[in-house]
PDB file of C-alpha atoms and ligand atoms in Angstrom:
ATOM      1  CA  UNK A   1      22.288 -18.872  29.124  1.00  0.00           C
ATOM      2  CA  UNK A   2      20.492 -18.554  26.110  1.00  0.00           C
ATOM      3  CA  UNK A   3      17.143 -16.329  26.976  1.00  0.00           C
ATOM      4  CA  UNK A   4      14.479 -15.692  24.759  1.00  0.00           C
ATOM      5  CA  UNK A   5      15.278 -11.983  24.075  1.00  0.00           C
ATOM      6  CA  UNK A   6      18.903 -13.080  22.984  1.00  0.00           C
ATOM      7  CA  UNK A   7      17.969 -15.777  20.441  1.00  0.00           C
ATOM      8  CA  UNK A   8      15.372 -12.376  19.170  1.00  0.00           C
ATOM      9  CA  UNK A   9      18.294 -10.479  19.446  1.00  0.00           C
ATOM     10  CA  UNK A  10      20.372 -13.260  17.288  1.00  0.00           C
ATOM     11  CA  UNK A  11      17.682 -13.780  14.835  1.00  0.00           C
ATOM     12  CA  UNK A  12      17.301  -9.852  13.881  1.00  0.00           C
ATOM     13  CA  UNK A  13      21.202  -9.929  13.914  1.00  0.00           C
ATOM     14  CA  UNK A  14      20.849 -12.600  11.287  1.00  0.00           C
ATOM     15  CA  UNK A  15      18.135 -11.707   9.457  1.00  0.00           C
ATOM     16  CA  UNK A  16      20.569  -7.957   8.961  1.00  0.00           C
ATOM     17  CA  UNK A  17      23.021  -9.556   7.793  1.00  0.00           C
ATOM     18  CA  UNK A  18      20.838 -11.415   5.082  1.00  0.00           C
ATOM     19  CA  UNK A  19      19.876  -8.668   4.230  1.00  0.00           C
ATOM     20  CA  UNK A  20      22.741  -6.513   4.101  1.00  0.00           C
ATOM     21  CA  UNK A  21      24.593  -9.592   2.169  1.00  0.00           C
ATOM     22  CA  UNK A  22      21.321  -9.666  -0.249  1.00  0.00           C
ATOM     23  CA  UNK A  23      21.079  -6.223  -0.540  1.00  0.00           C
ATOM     24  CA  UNK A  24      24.305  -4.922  -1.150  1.00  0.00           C
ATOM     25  CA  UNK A  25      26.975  -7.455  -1.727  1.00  0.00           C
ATOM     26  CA  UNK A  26      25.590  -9.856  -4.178  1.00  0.00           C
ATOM     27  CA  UNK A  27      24.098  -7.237  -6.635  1.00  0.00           C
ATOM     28  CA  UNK A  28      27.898  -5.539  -6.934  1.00  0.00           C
ATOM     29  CA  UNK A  29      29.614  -9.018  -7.440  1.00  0.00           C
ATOM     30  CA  UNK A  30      28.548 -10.229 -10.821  1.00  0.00           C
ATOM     31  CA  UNK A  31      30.536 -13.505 -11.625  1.00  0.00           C
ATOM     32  CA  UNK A  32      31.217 -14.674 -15.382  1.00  0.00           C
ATOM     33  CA  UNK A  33      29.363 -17.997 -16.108  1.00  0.00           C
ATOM     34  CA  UNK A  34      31.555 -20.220 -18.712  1.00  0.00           C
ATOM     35  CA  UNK A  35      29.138 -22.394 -20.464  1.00  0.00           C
ATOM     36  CA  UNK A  36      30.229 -24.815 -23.581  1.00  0.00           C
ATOM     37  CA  UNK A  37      27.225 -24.970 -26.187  1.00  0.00           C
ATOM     38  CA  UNK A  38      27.223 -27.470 -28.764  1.00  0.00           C
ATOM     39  CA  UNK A  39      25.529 -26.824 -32.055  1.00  0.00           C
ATOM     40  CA  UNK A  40      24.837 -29.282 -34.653  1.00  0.00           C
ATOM     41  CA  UNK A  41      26.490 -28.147 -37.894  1.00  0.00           C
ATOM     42  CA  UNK A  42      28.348 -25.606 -36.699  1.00  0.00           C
ATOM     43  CA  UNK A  43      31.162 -24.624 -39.318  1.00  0.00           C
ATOM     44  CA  UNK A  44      35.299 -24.861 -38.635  1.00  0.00           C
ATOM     45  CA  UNK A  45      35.252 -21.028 -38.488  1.00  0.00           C
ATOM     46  CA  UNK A  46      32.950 -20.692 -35.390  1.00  0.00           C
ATOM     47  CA  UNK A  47      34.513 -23.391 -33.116  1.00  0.00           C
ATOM     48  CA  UNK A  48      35.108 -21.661 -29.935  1.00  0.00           C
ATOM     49  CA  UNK A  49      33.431 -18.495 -31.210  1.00  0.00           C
ATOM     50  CA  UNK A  50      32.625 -16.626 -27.953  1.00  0.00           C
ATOM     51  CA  UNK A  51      29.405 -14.801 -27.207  1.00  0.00           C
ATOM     52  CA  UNK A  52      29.156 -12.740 -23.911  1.00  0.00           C
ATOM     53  CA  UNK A  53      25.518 -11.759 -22.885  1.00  0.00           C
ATOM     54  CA  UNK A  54      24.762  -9.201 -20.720  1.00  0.00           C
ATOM     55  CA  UNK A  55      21.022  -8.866 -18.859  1.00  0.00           C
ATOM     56  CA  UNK A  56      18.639  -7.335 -16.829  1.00  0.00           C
ATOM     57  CA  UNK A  57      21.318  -4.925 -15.779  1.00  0.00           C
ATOM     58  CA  UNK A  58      18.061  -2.736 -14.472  1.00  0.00           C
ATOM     59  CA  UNK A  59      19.708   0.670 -13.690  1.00  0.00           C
ATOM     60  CA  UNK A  60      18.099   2.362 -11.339  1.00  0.00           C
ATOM     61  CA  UNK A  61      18.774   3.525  -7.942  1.00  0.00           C
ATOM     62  CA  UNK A  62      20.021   0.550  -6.548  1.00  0.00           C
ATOM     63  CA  UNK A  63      21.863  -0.521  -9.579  1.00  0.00           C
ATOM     64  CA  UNK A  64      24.264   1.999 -10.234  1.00  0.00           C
ATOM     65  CA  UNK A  65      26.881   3.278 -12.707  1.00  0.00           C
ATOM     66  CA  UNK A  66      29.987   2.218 -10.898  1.00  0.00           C
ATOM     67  CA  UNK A  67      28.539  -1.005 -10.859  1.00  0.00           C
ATOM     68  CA  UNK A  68      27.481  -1.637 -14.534  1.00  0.00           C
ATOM     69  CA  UNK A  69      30.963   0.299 -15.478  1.00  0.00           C
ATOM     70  CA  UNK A  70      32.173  -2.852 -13.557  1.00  0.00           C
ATOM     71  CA  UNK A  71      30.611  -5.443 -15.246  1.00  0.00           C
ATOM     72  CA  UNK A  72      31.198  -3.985 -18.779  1.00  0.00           C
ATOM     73  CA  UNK A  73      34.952  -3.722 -18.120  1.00  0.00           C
ATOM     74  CA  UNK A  74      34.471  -7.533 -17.255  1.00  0.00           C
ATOM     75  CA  UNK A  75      32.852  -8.082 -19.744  1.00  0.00           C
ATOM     76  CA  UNK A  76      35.567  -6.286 -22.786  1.00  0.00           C
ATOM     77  CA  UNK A  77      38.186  -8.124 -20.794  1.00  0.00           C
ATOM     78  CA  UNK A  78      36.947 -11.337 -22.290  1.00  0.00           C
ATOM     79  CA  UNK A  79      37.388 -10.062 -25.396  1.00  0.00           C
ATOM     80  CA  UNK A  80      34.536 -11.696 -26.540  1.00  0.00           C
ATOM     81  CA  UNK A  81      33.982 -12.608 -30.206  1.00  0.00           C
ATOM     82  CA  UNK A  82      30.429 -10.836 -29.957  1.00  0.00           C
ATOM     83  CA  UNK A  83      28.520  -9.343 -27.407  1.00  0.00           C
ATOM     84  CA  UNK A  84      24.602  -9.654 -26.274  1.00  0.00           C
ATOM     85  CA  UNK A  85      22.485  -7.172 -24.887  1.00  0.00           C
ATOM     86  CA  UNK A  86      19.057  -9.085 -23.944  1.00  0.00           C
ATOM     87  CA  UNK A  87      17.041  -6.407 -22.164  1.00  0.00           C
ATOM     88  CA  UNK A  88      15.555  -5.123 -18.975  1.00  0.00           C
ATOM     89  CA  UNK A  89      18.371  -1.593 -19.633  1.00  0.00           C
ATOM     90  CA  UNK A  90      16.328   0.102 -16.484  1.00  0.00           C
ATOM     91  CA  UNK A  91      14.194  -0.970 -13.914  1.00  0.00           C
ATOM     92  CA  UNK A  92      11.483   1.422 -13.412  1.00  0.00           C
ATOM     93  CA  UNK A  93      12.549   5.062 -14.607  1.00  0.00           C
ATOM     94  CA  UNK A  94      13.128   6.939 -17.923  1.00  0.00           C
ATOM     95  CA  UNK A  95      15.750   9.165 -16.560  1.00  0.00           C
ATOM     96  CA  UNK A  96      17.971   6.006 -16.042  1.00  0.00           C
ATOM     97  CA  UNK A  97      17.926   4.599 -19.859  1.00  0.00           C
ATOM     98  CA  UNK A  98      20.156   7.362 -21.616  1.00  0.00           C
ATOM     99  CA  UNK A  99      23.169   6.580 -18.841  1.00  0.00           C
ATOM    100  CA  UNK A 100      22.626   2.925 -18.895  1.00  0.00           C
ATOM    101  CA  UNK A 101      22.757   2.716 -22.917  1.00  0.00           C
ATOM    102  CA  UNK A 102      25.585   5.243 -22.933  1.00  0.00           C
ATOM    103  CA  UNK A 103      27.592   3.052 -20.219  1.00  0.00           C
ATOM    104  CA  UNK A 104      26.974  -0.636 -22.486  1.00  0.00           C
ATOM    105  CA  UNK A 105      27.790   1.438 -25.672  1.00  0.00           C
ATOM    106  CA  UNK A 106      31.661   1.202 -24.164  1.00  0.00           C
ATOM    107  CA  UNK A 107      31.290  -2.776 -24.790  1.00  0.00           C
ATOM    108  CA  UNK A 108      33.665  -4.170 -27.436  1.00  0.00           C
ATOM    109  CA  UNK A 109      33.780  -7.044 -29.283  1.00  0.00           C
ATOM    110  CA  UNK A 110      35.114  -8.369 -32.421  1.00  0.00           C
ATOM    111  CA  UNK A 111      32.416  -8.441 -34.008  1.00  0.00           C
ATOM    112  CA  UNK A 112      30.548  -5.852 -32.460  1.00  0.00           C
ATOM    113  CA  UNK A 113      27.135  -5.956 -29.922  1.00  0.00           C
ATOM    114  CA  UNK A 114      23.714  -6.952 -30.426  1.00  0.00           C
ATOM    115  CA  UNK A 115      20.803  -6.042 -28.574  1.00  0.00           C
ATOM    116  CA  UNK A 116      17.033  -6.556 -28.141  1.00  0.00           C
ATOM    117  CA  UNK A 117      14.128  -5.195 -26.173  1.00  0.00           C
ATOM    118  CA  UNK A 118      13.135  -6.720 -22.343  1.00  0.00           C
ATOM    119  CA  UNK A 119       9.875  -5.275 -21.095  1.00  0.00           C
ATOM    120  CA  UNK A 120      10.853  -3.327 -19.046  1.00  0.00           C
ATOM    121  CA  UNK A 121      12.182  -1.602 -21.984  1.00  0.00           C
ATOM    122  CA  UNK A 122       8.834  -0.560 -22.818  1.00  0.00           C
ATOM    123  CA  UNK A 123       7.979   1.186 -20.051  1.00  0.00           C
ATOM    124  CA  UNK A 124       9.199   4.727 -21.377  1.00  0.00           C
ATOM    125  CA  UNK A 125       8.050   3.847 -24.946  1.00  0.00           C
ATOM    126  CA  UNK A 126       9.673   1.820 -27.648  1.00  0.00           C
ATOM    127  CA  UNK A 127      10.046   4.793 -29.738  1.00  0.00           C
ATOM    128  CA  UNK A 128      12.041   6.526 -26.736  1.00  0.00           C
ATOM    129  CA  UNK A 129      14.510   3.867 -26.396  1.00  0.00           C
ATOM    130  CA  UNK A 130      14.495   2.592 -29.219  1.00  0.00           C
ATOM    131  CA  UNK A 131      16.058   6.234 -30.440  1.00  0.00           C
ATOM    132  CA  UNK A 132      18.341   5.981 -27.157  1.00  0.00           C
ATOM    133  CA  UNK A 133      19.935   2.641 -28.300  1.00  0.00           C
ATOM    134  CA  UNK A 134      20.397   3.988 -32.099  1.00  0.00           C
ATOM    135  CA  UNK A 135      22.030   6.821 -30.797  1.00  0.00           C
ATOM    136  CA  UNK A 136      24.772   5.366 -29.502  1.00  0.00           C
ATOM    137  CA  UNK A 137      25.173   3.115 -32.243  1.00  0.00           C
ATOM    138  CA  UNK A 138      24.436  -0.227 -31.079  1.00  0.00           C
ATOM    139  CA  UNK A 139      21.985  -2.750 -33.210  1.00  0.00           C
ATOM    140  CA  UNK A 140      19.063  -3.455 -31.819  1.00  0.00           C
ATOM    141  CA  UNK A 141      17.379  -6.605 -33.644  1.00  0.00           C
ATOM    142  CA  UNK A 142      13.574  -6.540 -33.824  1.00  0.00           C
ATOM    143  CA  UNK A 143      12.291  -9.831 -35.156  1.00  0.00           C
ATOM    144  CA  UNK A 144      15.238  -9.566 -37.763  1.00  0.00           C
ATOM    145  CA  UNK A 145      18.778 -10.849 -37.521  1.00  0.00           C
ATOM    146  CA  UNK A 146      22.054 -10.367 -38.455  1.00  0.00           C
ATOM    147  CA  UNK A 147      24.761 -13.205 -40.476  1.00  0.00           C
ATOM    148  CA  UNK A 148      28.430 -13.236 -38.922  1.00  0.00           C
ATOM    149  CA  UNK A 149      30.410 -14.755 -41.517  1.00  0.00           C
ATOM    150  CA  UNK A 150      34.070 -16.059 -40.149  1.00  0.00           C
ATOM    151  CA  UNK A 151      36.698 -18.304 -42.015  1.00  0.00           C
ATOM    152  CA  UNK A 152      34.227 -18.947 -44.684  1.00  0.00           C
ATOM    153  CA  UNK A 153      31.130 -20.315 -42.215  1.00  0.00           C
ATOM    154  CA  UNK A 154      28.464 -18.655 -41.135  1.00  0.00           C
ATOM    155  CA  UNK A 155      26.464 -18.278 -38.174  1.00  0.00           C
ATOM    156  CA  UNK A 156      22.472 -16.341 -37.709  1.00  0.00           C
ATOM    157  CA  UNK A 157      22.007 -13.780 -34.704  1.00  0.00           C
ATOM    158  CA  UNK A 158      18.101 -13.417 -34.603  1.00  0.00           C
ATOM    159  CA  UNK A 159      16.063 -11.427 -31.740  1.00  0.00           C
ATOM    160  CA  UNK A 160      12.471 -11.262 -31.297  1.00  0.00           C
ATOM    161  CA  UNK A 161      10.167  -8.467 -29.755  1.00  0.00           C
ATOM    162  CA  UNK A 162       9.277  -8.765 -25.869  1.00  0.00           C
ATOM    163  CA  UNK A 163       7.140 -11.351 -25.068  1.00  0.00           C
ATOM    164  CA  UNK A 164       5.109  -9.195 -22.426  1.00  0.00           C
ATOM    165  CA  UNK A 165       4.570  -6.477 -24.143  1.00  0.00           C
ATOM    166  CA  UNK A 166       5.451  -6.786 -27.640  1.00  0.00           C
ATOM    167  CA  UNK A 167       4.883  -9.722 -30.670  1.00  0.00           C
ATOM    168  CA  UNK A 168       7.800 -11.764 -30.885  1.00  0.00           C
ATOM    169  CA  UNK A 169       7.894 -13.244 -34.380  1.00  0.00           C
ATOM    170  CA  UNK A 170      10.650 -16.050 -34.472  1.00  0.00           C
ATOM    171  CA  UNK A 171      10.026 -16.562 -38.081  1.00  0.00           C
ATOM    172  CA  UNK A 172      10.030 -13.659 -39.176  1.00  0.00           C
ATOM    173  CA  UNK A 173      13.004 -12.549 -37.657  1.00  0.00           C
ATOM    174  CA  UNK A 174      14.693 -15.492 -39.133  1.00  0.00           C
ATOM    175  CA  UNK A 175      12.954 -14.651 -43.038  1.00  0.00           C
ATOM    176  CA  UNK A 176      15.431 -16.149 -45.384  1.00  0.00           C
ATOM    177  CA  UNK A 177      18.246 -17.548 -43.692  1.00  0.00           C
ATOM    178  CA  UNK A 178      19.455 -20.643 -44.967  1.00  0.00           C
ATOM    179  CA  UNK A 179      18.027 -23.789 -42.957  1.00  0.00           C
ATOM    180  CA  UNK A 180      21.643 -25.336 -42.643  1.00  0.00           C
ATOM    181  CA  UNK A 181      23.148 -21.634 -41.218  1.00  0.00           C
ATOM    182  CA  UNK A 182      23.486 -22.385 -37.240  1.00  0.00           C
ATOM    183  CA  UNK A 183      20.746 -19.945 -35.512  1.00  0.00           C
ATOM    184  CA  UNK A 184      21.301 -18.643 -32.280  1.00  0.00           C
ATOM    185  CA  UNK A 185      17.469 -16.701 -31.149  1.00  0.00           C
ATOM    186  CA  UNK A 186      17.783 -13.712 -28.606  1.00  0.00           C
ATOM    187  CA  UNK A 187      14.461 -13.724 -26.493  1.00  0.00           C
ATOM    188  CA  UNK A 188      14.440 -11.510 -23.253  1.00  0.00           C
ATOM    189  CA  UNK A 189      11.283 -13.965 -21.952  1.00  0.00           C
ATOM    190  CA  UNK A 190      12.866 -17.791 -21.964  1.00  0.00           C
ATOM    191  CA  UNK A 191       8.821 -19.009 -21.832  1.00  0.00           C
ATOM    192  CA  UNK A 192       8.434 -17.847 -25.861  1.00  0.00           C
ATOM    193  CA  UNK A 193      11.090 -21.123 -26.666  1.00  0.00           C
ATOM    194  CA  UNK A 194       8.249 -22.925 -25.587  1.00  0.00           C
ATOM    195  CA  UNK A 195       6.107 -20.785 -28.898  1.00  0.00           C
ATOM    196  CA  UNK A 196       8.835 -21.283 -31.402  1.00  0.00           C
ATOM    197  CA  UNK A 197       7.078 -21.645 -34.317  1.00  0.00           C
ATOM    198  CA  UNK A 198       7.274 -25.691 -35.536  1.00  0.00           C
ATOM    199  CA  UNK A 199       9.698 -26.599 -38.205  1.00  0.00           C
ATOM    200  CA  UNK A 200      12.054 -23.441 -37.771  1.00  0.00           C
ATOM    201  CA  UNK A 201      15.187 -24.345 -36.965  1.00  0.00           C
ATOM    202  CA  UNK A 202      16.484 -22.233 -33.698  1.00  0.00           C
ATOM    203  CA  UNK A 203      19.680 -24.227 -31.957  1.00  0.00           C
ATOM    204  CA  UNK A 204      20.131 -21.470 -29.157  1.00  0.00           C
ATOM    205  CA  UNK A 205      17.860 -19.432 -27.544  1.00  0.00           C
ATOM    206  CA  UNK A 206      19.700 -16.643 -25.154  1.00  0.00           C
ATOM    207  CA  UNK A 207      17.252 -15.352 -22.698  1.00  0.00           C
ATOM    208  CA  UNK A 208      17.333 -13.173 -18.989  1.00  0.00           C
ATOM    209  CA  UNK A 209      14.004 -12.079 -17.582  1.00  0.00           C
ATOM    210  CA  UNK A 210      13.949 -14.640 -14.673  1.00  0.00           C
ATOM    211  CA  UNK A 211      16.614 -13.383 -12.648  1.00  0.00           C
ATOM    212  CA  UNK A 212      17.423 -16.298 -11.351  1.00  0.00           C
ATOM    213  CA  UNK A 213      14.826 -15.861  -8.643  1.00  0.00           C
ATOM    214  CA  UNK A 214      16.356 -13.604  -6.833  1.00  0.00           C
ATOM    215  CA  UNK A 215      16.232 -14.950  -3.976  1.00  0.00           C
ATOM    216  CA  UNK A 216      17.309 -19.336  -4.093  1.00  0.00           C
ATOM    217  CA  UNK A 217      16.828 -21.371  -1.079  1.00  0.00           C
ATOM    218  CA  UNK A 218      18.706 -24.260   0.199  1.00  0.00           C
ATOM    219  CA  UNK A 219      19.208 -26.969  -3.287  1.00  0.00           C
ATOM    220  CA  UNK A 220      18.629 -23.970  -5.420  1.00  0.00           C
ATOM    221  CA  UNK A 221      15.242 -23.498  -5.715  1.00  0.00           C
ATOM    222  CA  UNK A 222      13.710 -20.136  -6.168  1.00  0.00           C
ATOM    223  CA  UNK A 223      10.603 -19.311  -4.890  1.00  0.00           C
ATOM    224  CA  UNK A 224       9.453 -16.571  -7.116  1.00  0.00           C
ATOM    225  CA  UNK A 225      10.212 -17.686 -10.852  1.00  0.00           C
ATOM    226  CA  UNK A 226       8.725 -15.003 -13.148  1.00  0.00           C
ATOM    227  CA  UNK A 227       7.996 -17.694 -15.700  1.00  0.00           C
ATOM    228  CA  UNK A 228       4.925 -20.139 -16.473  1.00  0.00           C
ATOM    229  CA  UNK A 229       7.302 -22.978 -16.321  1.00  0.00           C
ATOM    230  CA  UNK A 230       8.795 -22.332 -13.236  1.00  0.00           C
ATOM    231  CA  UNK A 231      12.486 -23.957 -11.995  1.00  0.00           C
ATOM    232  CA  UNK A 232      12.711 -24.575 -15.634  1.00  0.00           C
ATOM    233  CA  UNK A 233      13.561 -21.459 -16.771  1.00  0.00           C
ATOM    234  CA  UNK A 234      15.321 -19.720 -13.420  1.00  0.00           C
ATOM    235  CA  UNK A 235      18.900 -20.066 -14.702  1.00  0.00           C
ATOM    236  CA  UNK A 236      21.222 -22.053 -16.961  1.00  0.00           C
ATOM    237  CA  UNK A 237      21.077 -24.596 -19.564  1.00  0.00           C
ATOM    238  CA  UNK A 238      17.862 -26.184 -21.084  1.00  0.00           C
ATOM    239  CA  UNK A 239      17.611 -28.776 -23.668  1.00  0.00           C
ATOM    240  CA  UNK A 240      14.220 -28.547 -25.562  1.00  0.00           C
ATOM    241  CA  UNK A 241      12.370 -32.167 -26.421  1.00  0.00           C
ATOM    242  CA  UNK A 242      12.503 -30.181 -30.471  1.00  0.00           C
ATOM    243  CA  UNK A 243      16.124 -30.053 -30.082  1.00  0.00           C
ATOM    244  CA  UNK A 244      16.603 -26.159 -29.147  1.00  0.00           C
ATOM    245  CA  UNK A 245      18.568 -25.156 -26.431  1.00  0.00           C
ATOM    246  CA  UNK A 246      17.768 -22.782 -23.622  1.00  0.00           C
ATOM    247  CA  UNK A 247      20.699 -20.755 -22.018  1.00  0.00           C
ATOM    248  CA  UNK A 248      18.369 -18.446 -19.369  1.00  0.00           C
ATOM    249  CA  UNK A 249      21.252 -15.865 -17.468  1.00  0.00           C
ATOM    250  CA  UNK A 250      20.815 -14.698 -13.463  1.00  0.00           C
ATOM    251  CA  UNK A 251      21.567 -11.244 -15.072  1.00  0.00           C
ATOM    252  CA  UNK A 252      23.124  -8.624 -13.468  1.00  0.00           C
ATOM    253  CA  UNK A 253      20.730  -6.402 -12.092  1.00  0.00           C
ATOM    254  CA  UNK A 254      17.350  -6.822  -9.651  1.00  0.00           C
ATOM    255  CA  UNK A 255      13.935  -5.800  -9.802  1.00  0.00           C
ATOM    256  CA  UNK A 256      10.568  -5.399  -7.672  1.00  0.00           C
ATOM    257  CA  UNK A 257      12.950  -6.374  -4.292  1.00  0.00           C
ATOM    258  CA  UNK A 258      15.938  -5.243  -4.081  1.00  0.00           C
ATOM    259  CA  UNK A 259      17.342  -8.503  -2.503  1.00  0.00           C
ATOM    260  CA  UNK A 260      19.513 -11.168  -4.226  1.00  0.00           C
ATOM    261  CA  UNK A 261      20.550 -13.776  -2.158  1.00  0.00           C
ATOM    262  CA  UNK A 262      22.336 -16.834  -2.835  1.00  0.00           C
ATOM    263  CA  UNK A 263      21.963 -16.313  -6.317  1.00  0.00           C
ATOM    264  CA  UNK A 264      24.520 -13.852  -7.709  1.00  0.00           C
ATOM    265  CA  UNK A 265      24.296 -11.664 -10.352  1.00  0.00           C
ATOM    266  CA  UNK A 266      26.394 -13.234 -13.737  1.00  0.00           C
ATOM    267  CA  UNK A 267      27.621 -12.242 -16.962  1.00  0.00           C
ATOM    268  CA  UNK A 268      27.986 -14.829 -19.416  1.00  0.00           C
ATOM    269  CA  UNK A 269      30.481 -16.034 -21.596  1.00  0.00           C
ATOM    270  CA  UNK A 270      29.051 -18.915 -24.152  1.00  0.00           C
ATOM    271  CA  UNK A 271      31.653 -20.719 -25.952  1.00  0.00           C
ATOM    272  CA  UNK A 272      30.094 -22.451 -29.424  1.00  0.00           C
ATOM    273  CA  UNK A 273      31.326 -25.591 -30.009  1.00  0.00           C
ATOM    274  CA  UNK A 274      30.577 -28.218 -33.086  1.00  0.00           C
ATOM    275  CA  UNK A 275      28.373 -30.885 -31.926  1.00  0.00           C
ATOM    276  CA  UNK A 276      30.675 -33.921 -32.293  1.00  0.00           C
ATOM    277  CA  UNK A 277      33.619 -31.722 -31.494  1.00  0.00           C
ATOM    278  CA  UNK A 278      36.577 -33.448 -29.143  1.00  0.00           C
ATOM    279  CA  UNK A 279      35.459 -32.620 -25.697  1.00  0.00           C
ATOM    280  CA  UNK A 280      39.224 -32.315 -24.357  1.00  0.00           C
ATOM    281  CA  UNK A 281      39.877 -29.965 -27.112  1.00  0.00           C
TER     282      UNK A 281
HETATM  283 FE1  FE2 B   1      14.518  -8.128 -15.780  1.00  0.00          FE
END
């Protein structure tokens, strides 16, 4: 007979094991994310180029080294044509940003890694890790960008400043790049594609921040969405009305709780493809 202390007993028996799943299985099981992104224009030399971003990775006491070792051997094992780094290094603490930058400078790519800011990047000062990520040797765009030139095409690698606590500055980050070069826009916050400036052409936006929520309900939806657009921005694809598209990553780390549940930590691996390109190719 079910009495009312054993369905207690059953529901704090549950509500454990949510928890222990949220707390420590989900945040040491990132999965890579394969996602196809067409680009209008691209050239013959970047079809099936392969960009792997890496986010929010948030080292701190919960998110630790083993872990983010984990995830970057993942991440070289793709042996990705570039690599991303789109902020959020530590969660909180100071002490944890020399490690986590020394850890990610082990990435490799072909043609190297790129990073930006997230705010929580700020929190020590941008001078302090700005001089961590120099360093160890690893770009970090601020409103600037970078041309990757392959088999005679080209391709733009723009990132902005934080949203939160910085001034992004999409066009000036993309100052003289030729309008028909394919622009890919690194933006920690997802909510600044809604501020790209008008008329500047920005086919990709790469973006973290949200987390995915955290914490998804039933159908997906998270109830905490650090973002003024909500659902919108809490993970995957986006297609903008001006044409942009959104790609917003779960990341790998957490933040504020230190829950995830049903909605695992990822690591991305975006595969550019031409626009019209044949989709069985
Ligand atoms: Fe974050």
């Amino acid at each position: 007979m079910i009495t009312r202390r054993n369905f207690l007993k059953g529901g704090l028996l549950l509500g454990a094991g949510v928890l222990f799943d949220g707390t420590v299985l989900e945040p040491t099981e990132a999965g890579v994310e394969e996602v196809e992104v067409r680009i209008p224009g691209l050239g013959p030399g970047f079809d099936g180029f392969t960009i792997c971003q890496i986010t929010d990775v948030h080292h701190s006491r919960v998110i630790r080294l083993n872990y983010i070792n984990k995830v970057i051997e993942t991440a070289n094992s793709l042996k990705p044509d570039l690599t991303v780094l789109t902020g959020d290094y530590i969660d909180q603490k100071k002490r944890y940003m020399e490690p986590a930058i020394k850890a990610l400078s082990g990435l490799k790519a072909g043609y190297g890694v790129l990073s930006i800011l997230g705010n929580h990047d700020y929190f020590p000062g941008r001078a302090y890790t700005e001089g961590v990520i120099a360093s160890h040797g690893i770009p970090l765009l601020k409103n600037s960008h970078a041309i990757i030139e392959r088999k005679g095409s080209s391709i733009c690698v723009a990132g902005v400043a934080d949203y939160i606590e910085d001034r992004p500055d999409a066009s000036g980050a993309l100052k003289g790049v030729d309008p028909l070069t394919p622009r890919i826009l690194l933006s920690h916050h997802p909510d600044y594609s809604e501020e790209l400036p008008e008329g500047e052409r920005v086919d990709l936006v790469l973006a973290g921040h949200t987390h995915g929520g955290q914490v998804r309900l039933p159908f997906g939806i998270a109830p905490i969405v650090p973002s003024n657009y909500g659902q919108k921005y809490s993970g995957g694809l986006v297609r903008l009305a001006r044409g942009t598209q959104v790609y917003v990553s779960r990341g790998i780390g957490i933040s504020m709780i230190p829950v995830r549940f049903n909605c695992p930590p990822e690591l991305t691996l975006i595969r550019l493809r031409p626009e019209n390109a044949d989709r069985r190719a």
